[in-house]
Short mmCIF file of C-alpha atoms in Angstrom, two decimals:
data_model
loop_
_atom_site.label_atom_id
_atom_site.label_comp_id
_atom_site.label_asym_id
_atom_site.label_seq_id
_atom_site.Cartn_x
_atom_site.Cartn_y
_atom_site.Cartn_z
CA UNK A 1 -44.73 -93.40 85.18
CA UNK A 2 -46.42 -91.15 88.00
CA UNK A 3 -44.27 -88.51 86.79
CA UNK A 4 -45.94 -88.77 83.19
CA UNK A 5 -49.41 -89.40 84.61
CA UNK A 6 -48.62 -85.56 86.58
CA UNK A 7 -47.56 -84.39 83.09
CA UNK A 8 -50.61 -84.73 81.39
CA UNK A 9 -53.02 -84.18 84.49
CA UNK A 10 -51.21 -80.81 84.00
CA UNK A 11 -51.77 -80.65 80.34
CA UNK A 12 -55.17 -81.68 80.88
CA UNK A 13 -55.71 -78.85 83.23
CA UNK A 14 -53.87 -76.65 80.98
CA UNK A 15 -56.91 -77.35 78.27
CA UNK A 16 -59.38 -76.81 80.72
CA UNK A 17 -57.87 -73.61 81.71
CA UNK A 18 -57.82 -72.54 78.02
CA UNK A 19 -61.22 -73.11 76.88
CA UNK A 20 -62.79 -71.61 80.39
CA UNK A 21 -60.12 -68.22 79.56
CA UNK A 22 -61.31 -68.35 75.85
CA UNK A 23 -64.98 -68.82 76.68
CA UNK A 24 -64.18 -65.92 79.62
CA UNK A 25 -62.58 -64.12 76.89
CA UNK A 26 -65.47 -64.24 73.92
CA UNK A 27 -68.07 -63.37 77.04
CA UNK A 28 -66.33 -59.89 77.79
CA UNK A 29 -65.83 -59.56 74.56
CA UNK A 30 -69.40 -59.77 73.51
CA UNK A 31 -70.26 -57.26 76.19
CA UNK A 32 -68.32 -54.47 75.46
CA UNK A 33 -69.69 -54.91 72.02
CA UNK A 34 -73.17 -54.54 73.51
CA UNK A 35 -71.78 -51.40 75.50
CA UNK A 36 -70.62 -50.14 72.60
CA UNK A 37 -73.27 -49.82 70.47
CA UNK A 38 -75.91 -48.78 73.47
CA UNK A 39 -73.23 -45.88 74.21
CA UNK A 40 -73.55 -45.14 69.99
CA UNK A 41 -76.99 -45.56 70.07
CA UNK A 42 -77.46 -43.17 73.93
CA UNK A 43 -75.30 -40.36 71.88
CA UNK A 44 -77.14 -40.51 68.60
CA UNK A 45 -80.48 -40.53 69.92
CA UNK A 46 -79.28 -37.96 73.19
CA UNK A 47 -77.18 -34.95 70.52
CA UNK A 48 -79.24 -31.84 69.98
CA UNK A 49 -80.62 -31.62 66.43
CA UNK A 50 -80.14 -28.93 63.37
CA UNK A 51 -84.23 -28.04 64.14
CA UNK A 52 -83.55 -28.38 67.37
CA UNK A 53 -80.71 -26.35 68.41
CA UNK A 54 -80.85 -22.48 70.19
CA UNK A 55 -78.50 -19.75 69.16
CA UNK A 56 -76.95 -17.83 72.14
CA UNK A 57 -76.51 -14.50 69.61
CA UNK A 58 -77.94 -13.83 66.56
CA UNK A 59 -77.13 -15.37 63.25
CA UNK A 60 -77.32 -13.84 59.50
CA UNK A 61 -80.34 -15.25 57.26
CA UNK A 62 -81.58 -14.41 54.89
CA UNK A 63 -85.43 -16.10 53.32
CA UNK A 64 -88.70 -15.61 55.53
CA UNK A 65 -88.24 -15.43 58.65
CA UNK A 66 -90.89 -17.35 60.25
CA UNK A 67 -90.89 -19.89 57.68
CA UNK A 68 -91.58 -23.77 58.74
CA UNK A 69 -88.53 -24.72 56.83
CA UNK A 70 -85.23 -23.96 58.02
CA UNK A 71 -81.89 -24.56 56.03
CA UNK A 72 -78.65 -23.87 57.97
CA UNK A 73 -75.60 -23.63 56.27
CA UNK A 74 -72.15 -24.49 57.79
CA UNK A 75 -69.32 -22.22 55.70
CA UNK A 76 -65.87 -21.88 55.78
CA UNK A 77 -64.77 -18.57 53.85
CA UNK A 78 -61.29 -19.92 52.91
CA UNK A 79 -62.86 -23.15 51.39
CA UNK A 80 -62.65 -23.82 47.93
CA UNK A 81 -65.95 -25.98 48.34
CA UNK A 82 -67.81 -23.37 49.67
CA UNK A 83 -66.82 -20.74 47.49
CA UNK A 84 -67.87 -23.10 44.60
CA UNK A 85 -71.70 -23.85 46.48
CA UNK A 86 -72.32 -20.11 46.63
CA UNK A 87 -74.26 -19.69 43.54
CA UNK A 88 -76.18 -22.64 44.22
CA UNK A 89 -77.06 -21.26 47.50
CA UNK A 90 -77.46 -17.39 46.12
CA UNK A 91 -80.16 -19.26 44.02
CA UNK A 92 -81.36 -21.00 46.81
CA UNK A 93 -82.38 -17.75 48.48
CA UNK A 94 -83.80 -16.89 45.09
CA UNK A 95 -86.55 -19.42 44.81
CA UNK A 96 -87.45 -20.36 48.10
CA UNK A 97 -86.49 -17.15 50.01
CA UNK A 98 -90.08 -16.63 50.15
CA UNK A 99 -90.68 -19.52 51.97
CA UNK A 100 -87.87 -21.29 53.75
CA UNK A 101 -85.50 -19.62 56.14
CA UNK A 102 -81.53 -19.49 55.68
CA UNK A 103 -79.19 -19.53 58.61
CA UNK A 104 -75.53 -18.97 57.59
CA UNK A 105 -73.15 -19.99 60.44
CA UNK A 106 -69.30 -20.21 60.25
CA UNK A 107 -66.78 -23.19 60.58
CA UNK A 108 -63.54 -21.45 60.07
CA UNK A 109 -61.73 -24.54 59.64
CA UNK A 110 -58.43 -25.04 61.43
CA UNK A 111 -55.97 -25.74 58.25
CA UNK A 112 -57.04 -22.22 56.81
CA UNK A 113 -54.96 -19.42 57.74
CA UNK A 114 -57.67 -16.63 57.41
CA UNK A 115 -60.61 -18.32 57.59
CA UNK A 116 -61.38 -17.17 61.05
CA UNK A 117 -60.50 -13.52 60.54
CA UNK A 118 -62.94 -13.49 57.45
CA UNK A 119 -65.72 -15.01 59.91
CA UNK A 120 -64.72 -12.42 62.24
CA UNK A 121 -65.05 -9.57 59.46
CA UNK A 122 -68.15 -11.58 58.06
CA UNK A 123 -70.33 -11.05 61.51
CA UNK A 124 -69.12 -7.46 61.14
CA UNK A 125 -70.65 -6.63 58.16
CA UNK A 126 -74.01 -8.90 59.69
CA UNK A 127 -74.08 -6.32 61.82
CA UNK A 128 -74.53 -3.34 59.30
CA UNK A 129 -77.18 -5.39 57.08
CA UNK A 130 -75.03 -6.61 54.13
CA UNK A 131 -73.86 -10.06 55.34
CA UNK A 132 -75.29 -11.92 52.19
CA UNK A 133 -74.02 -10.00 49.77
CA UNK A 134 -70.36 -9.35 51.58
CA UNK A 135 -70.70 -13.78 51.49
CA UNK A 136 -70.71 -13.45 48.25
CA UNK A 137 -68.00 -10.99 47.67
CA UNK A 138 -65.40 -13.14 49.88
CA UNK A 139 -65.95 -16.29 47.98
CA UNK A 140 -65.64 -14.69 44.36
CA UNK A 141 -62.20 -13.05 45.61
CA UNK A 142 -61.10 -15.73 47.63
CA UNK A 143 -58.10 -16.16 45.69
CA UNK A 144 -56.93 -12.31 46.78
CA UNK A 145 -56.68 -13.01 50.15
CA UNK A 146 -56.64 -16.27 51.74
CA UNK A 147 -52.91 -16.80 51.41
CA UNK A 148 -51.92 -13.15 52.84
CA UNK A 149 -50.75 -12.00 55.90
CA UNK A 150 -53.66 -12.07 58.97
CA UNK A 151 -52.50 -7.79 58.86
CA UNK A 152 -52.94 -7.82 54.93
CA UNK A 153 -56.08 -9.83 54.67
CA UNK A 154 -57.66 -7.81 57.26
CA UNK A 155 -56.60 -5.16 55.52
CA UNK A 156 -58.43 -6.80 52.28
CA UNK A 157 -61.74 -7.18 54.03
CA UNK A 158 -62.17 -4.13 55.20
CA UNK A 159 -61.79 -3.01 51.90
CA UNK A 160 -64.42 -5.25 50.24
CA UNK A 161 -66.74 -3.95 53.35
CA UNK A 162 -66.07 -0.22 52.33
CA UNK A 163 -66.80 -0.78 48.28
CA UNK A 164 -70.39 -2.63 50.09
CA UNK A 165 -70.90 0.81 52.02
CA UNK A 166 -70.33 -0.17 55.90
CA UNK A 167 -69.67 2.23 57.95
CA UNK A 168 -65.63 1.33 58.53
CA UNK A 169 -65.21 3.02 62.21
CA UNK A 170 -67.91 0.53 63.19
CA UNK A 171 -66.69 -2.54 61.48
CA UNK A 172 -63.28 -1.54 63.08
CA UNK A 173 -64.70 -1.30 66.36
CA UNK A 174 -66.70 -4.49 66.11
CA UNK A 175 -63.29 -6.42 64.70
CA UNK A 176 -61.55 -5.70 67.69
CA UNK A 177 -63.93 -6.81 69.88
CA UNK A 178 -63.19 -9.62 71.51
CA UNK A 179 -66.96 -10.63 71.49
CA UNK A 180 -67.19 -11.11 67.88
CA UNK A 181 -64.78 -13.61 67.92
CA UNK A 182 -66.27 -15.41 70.40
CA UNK A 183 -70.01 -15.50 68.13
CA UNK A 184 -67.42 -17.20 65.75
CA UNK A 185 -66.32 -19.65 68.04
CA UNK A 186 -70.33 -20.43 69.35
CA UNK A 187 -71.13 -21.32 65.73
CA UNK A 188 -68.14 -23.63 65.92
CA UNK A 189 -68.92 -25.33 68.75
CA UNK A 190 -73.02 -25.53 67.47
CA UNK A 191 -71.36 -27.37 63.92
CA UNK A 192 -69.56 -29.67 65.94
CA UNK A 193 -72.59 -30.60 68.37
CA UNK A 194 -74.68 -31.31 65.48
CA UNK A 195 -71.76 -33.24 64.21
CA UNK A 196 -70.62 -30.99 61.07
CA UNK A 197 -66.37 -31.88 60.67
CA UNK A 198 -66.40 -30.59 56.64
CA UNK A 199 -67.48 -27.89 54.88
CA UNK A 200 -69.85 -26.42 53.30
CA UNK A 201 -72.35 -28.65 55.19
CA UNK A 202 -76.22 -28.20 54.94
CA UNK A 203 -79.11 -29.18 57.23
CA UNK A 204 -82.53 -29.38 55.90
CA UNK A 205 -84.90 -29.06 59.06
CA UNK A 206 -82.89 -32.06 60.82
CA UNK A 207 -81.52 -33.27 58.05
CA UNK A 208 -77.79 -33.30 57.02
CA UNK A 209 -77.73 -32.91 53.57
CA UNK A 210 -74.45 -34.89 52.36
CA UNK A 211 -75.42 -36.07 48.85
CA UNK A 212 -73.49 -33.65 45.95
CA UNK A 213 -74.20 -32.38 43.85
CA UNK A 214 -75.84 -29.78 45.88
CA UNK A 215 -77.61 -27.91 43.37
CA UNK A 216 -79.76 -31.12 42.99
CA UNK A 217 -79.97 -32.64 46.46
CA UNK A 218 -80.14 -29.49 48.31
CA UNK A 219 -83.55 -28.61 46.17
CA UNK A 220 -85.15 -32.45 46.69
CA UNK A 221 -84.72 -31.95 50.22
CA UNK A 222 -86.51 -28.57 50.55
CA UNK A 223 -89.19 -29.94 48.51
CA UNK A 224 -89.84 -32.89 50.60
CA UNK A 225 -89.52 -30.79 53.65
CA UNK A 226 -92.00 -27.61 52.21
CA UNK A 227 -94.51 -30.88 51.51
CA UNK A 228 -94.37 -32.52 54.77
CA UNK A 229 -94.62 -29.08 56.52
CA UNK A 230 -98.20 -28.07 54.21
CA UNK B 1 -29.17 -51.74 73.25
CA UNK B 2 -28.08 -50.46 76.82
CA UNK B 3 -29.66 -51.71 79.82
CA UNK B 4 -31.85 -48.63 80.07
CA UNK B 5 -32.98 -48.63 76.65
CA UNK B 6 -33.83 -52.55 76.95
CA UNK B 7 -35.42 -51.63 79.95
CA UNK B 8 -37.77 -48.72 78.31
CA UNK B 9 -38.49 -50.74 75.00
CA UNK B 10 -39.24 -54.07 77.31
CA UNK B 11 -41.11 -52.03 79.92
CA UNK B 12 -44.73 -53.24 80.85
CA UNK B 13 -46.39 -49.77 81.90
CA UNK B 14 -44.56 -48.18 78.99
CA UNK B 15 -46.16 -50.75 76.30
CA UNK B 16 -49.33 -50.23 78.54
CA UNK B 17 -49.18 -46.63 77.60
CA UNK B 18 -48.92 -47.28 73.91
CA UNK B 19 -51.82 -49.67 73.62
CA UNK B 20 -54.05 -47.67 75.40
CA UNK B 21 -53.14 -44.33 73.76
CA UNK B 22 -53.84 -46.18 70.08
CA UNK B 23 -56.59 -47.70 70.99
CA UNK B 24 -57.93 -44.92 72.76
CA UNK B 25 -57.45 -42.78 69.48
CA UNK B 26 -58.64 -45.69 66.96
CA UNK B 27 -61.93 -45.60 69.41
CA UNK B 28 -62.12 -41.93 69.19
CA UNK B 29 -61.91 -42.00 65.82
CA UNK B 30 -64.03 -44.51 65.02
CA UNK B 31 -66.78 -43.46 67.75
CA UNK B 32 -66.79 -40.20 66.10
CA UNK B 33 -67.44 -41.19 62.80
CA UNK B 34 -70.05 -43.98 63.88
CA UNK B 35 -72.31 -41.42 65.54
CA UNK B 36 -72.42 -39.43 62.75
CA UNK B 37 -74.73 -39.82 59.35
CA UNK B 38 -72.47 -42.74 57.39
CA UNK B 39 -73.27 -40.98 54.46
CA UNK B 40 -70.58 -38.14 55.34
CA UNK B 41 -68.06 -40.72 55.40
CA UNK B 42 -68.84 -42.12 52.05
CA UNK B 43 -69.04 -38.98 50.60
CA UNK B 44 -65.42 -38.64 52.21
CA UNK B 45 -64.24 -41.71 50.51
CA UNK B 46 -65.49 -41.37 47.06
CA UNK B 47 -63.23 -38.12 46.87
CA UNK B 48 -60.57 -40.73 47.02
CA UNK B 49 -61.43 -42.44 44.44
CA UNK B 50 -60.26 -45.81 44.84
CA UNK B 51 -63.65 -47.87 45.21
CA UNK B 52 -66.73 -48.51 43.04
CA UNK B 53 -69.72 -46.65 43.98
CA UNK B 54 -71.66 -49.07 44.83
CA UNK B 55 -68.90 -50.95 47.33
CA UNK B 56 -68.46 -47.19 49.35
CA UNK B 57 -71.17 -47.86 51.76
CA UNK B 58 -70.49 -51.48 53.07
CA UNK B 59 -66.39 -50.78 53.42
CA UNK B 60 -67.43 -47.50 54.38
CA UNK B 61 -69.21 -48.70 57.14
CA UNK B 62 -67.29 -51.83 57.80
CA UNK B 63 -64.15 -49.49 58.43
CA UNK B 64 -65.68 -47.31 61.52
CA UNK B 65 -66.90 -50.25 63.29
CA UNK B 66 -63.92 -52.18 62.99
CA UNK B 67 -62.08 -48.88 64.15
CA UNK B 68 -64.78 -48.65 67.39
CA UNK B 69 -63.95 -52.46 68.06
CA UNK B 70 -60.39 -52.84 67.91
CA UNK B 71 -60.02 -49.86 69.23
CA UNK B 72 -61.44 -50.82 72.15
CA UNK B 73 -60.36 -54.29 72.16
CA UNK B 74 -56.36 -52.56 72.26
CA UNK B 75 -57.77 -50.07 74.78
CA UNK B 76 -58.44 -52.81 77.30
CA UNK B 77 -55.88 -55.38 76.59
CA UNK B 78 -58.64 -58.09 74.90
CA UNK B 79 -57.48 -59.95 72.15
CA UNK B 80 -54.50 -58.05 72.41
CA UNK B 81 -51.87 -59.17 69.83
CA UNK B 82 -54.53 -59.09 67.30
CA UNK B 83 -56.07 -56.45 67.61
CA UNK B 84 -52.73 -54.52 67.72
CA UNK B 85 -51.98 -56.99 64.36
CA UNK B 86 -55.33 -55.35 62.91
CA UNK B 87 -54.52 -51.90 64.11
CA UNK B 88 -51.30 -51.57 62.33
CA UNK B 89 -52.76 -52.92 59.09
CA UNK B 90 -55.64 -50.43 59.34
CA UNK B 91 -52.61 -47.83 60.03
CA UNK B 92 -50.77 -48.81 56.66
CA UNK B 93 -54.20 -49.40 54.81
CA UNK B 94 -54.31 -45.53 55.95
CA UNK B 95 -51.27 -44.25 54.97
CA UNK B 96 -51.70 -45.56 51.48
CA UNK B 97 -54.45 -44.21 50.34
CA UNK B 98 -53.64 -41.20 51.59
CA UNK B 99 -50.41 -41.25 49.74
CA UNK B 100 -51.89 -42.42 46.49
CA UNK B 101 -54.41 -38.98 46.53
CA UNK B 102 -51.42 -37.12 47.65
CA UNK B 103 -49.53 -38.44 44.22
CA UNK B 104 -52.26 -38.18 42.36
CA UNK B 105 -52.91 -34.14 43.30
CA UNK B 106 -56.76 -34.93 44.75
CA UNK B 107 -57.07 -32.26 46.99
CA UNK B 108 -57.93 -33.25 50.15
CA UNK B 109 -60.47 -30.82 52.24
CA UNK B 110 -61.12 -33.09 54.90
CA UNK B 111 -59.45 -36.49 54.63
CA UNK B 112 -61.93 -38.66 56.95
CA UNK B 113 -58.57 -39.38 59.49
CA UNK B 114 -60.40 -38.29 62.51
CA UNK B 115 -63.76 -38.51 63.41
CA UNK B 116 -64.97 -35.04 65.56
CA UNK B 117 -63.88 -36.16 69.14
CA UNK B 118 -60.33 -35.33 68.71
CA UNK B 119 -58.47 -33.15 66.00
CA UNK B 120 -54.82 -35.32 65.17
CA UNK B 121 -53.63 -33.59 62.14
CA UNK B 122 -55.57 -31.71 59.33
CA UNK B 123 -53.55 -31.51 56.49
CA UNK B 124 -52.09 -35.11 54.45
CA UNK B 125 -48.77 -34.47 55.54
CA UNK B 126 -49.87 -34.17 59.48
CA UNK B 127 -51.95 -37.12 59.18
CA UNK B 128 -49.12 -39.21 57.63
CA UNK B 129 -46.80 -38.35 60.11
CA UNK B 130 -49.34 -39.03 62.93
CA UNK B 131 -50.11 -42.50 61.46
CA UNK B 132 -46.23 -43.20 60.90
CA UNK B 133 -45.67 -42.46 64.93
CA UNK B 134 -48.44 -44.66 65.40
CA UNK B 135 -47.53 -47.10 63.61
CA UNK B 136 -43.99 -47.27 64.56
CA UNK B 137 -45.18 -47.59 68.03
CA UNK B 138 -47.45 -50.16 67.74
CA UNK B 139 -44.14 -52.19 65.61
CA UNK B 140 -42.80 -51.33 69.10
CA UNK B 141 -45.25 -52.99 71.12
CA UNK B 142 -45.70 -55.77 68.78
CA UNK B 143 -42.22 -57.07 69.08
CA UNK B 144 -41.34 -55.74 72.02
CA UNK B 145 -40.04 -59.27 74.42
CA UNK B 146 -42.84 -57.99 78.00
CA UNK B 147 -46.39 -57.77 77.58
CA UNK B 148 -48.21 -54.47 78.00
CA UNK B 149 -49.52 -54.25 81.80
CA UNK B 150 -52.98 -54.51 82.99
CA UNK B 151 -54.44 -56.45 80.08
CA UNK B 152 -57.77 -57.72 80.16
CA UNK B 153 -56.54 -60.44 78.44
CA UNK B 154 -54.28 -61.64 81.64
CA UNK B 155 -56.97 -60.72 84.04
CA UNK B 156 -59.18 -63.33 82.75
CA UNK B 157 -57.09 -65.76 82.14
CA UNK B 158 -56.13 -65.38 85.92
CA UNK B 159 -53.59 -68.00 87.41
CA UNK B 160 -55.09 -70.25 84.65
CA UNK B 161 -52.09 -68.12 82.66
CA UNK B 162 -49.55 -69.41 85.05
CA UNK B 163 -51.02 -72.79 84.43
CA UNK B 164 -50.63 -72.46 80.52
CA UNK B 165 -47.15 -71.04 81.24
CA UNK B 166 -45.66 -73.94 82.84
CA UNK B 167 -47.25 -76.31 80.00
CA UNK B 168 -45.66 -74.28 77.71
CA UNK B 169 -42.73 -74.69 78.93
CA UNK B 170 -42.67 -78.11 79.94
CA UNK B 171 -43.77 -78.50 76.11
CA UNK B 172 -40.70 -76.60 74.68
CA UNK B 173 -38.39 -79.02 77.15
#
């Protein structure tokens, strides 16, 4: 009898133990749910913004360049994406060069072979004046190069620099430098602070620009932003 | 299974290591993505193709906090056979509609698999094969006979866990 009486003052206790461990349980739970979302909410409202970030070296644009409205672009020369935005961008510049600045910045992404090496070559031809227009040229001839050899492709894009009218022994020089690379690797590091992971991707003032099509989202976006800045 | 073996699979610290490396990457991910604009990650999912417009956003959004969560609910031992329950089925939920836009040739640019804090695999076939170890392991810890060491889970149920031990077994007799 005493020894079933012990029984169940265990069991009893055993209950006891359970709901005070499952009420424990729900409690922690609850706050690291809280400490969750204040650490989400700390980073979000803590990051450095597209209108608010600095450039360490200078990056291509093309537009006005003390315009109010600033559109960065986040490329990737070996993406099929981006090579498909670039007339909507080349129009871009067309009808609001006048009054919106473009920053082009590269995110050589890590699944494309050459895609660094044509950033490299890219800031190369910045250098010289024609970085727009050598944009251009890379992502209509995509096709000829991205799947070559690193040697061939360079190869390639010095070519496509020549027919353009850069000096070669410069854009030689400026490809070995080891400093070139690393302007590629700052713009990498600036896409990933502002939280870029896919390409092409656009910032409108602070805005990340996600909706597609571009052509048409792209356009509402610098409208808004030329109104809000009259 | 040798004695070794039995000893590695059943090992506390080595099942401790698995939950915390999952749900340390499930957070990653998860964090990652939640910090971000949601509307890059819908914009990620409707190149999969699988969903109704209008249904992107709330599943979209659903999915990175229940990645944050249980990711940190594995990480620390709370909840712990559940959340590694809902961890695996997030794992196989992710490895099939990957597959699916693999067999159905939609190229994928940037899959959505990671987040920005940490790079696991670019390409489909990376990402598959990063899931499948994951996913293996966390079969592993699920069925494995010892419980994972220093579990939130055990700390608060303090001795009151030796308590409901002995009840359990005196239950089972």
């Amino acid at each position: 009898m005493s020894q079933k009486t012990a029984k169940e003052q265990r069991k009893a206790n055993a209950g006891n133990a359970q709901r005070s461990a499952a009420l424990k349980k729900y409690g922690i739970a609850v706050v690291v749910v809280l400490a969750v979302v204040g650490l989400i909410a700390a980073i979000v409202m803590t990051r450095e913004t597209a209108g608010s970030i600095s450039d360490k070296t200078p990056d291509p644009t093309a537009g006005k360049a003390d315009a109010a409205v600033v559109v960065r672009v986040y490329e990737d020369f070996q993406c099929p994406a981006c090579a498909g935005v670039q007339p909507v961008v080349e129009d871009l510049i067309k009808e609001y060069g006048d009054r919106v600045k473009f920053i082009f910045n590269d995110f050589p992404l890590p699944q494309h072979k050459n895609a660094t090496t044509a950033a490299v070559a890219a800031q190369c031809v910045f250098d010289q004046g024609k970085y727009v227009e050598y944009a251009g040229v890379l992502f209509s001839k995509q096709a000829e190069w991205e799947l070559l050899s690193t040697e061939k492709a360079q190869d390639k894009l010095r070519g496509y620099a020549q027919d353009l009218g850069v000096d070669v022994n410069k854009f030689n020089e400026c490809v070995a430098d080891s400093a070139t690379a690393d302007r590629v690797t700052e713009d990498l590091e600036e896409g990933r602070t502002l939280g870029v992971n896919s390409t092409p991707s656009f910032f409108v003032g602070d805005k990340k620009v996600t909706e597609t099509p571009f052509s048409a989202s792209l356009k509402n976006e610098i409208d808004a932003a030329l109104k809000a800045a009259q | 299974m040798t004695h070794f073996a039995r000893l590695l699979f059943d090992n506390p610290w080595t099942l401790f290591l698995i939950r915390v490396l999952n749900g340390g990457i499930f957070f990653l991910f998860g964090l990652g993505k939640a910090v971000q604009p949601h509307q890059q990650f819908y914009e990620v999912m409707k190149v999969y193709d699988i969903l109704p417009q209008q249904f992107i956003p709330p599943v979209g959004s659903t999915l990175i906090y229940v990645d944050v969560i249980i990711g940190i609910f594995l990480f620390l031992g709370l909840f712990t056979r559940f959340s590694a329950w809902v961890v695996s089925g997030l794992l196989v939920f992710y490895m099939v509609i990957i597959s699916q836009a693999v067999l159905r040739g939609i190229p994928l640019e940037n899959c959505g698999c990671s987040g920005g804090y940490i790079e696991l695999g670019t390409t489909p076939a990376q990402v598959l094969t990063r899931d499948l170890i994951m996913l293996a392991s966390m079969l592993w810890f699920l069925f494995a006979k010892s419980r994972s060491a220093l579990r939130l889970d055990a700390w608060v149920a303090g001795s009151d866990e030796d308590v409901l031990e002995i009840t359990a077994t005196e239950d089972e007799e």
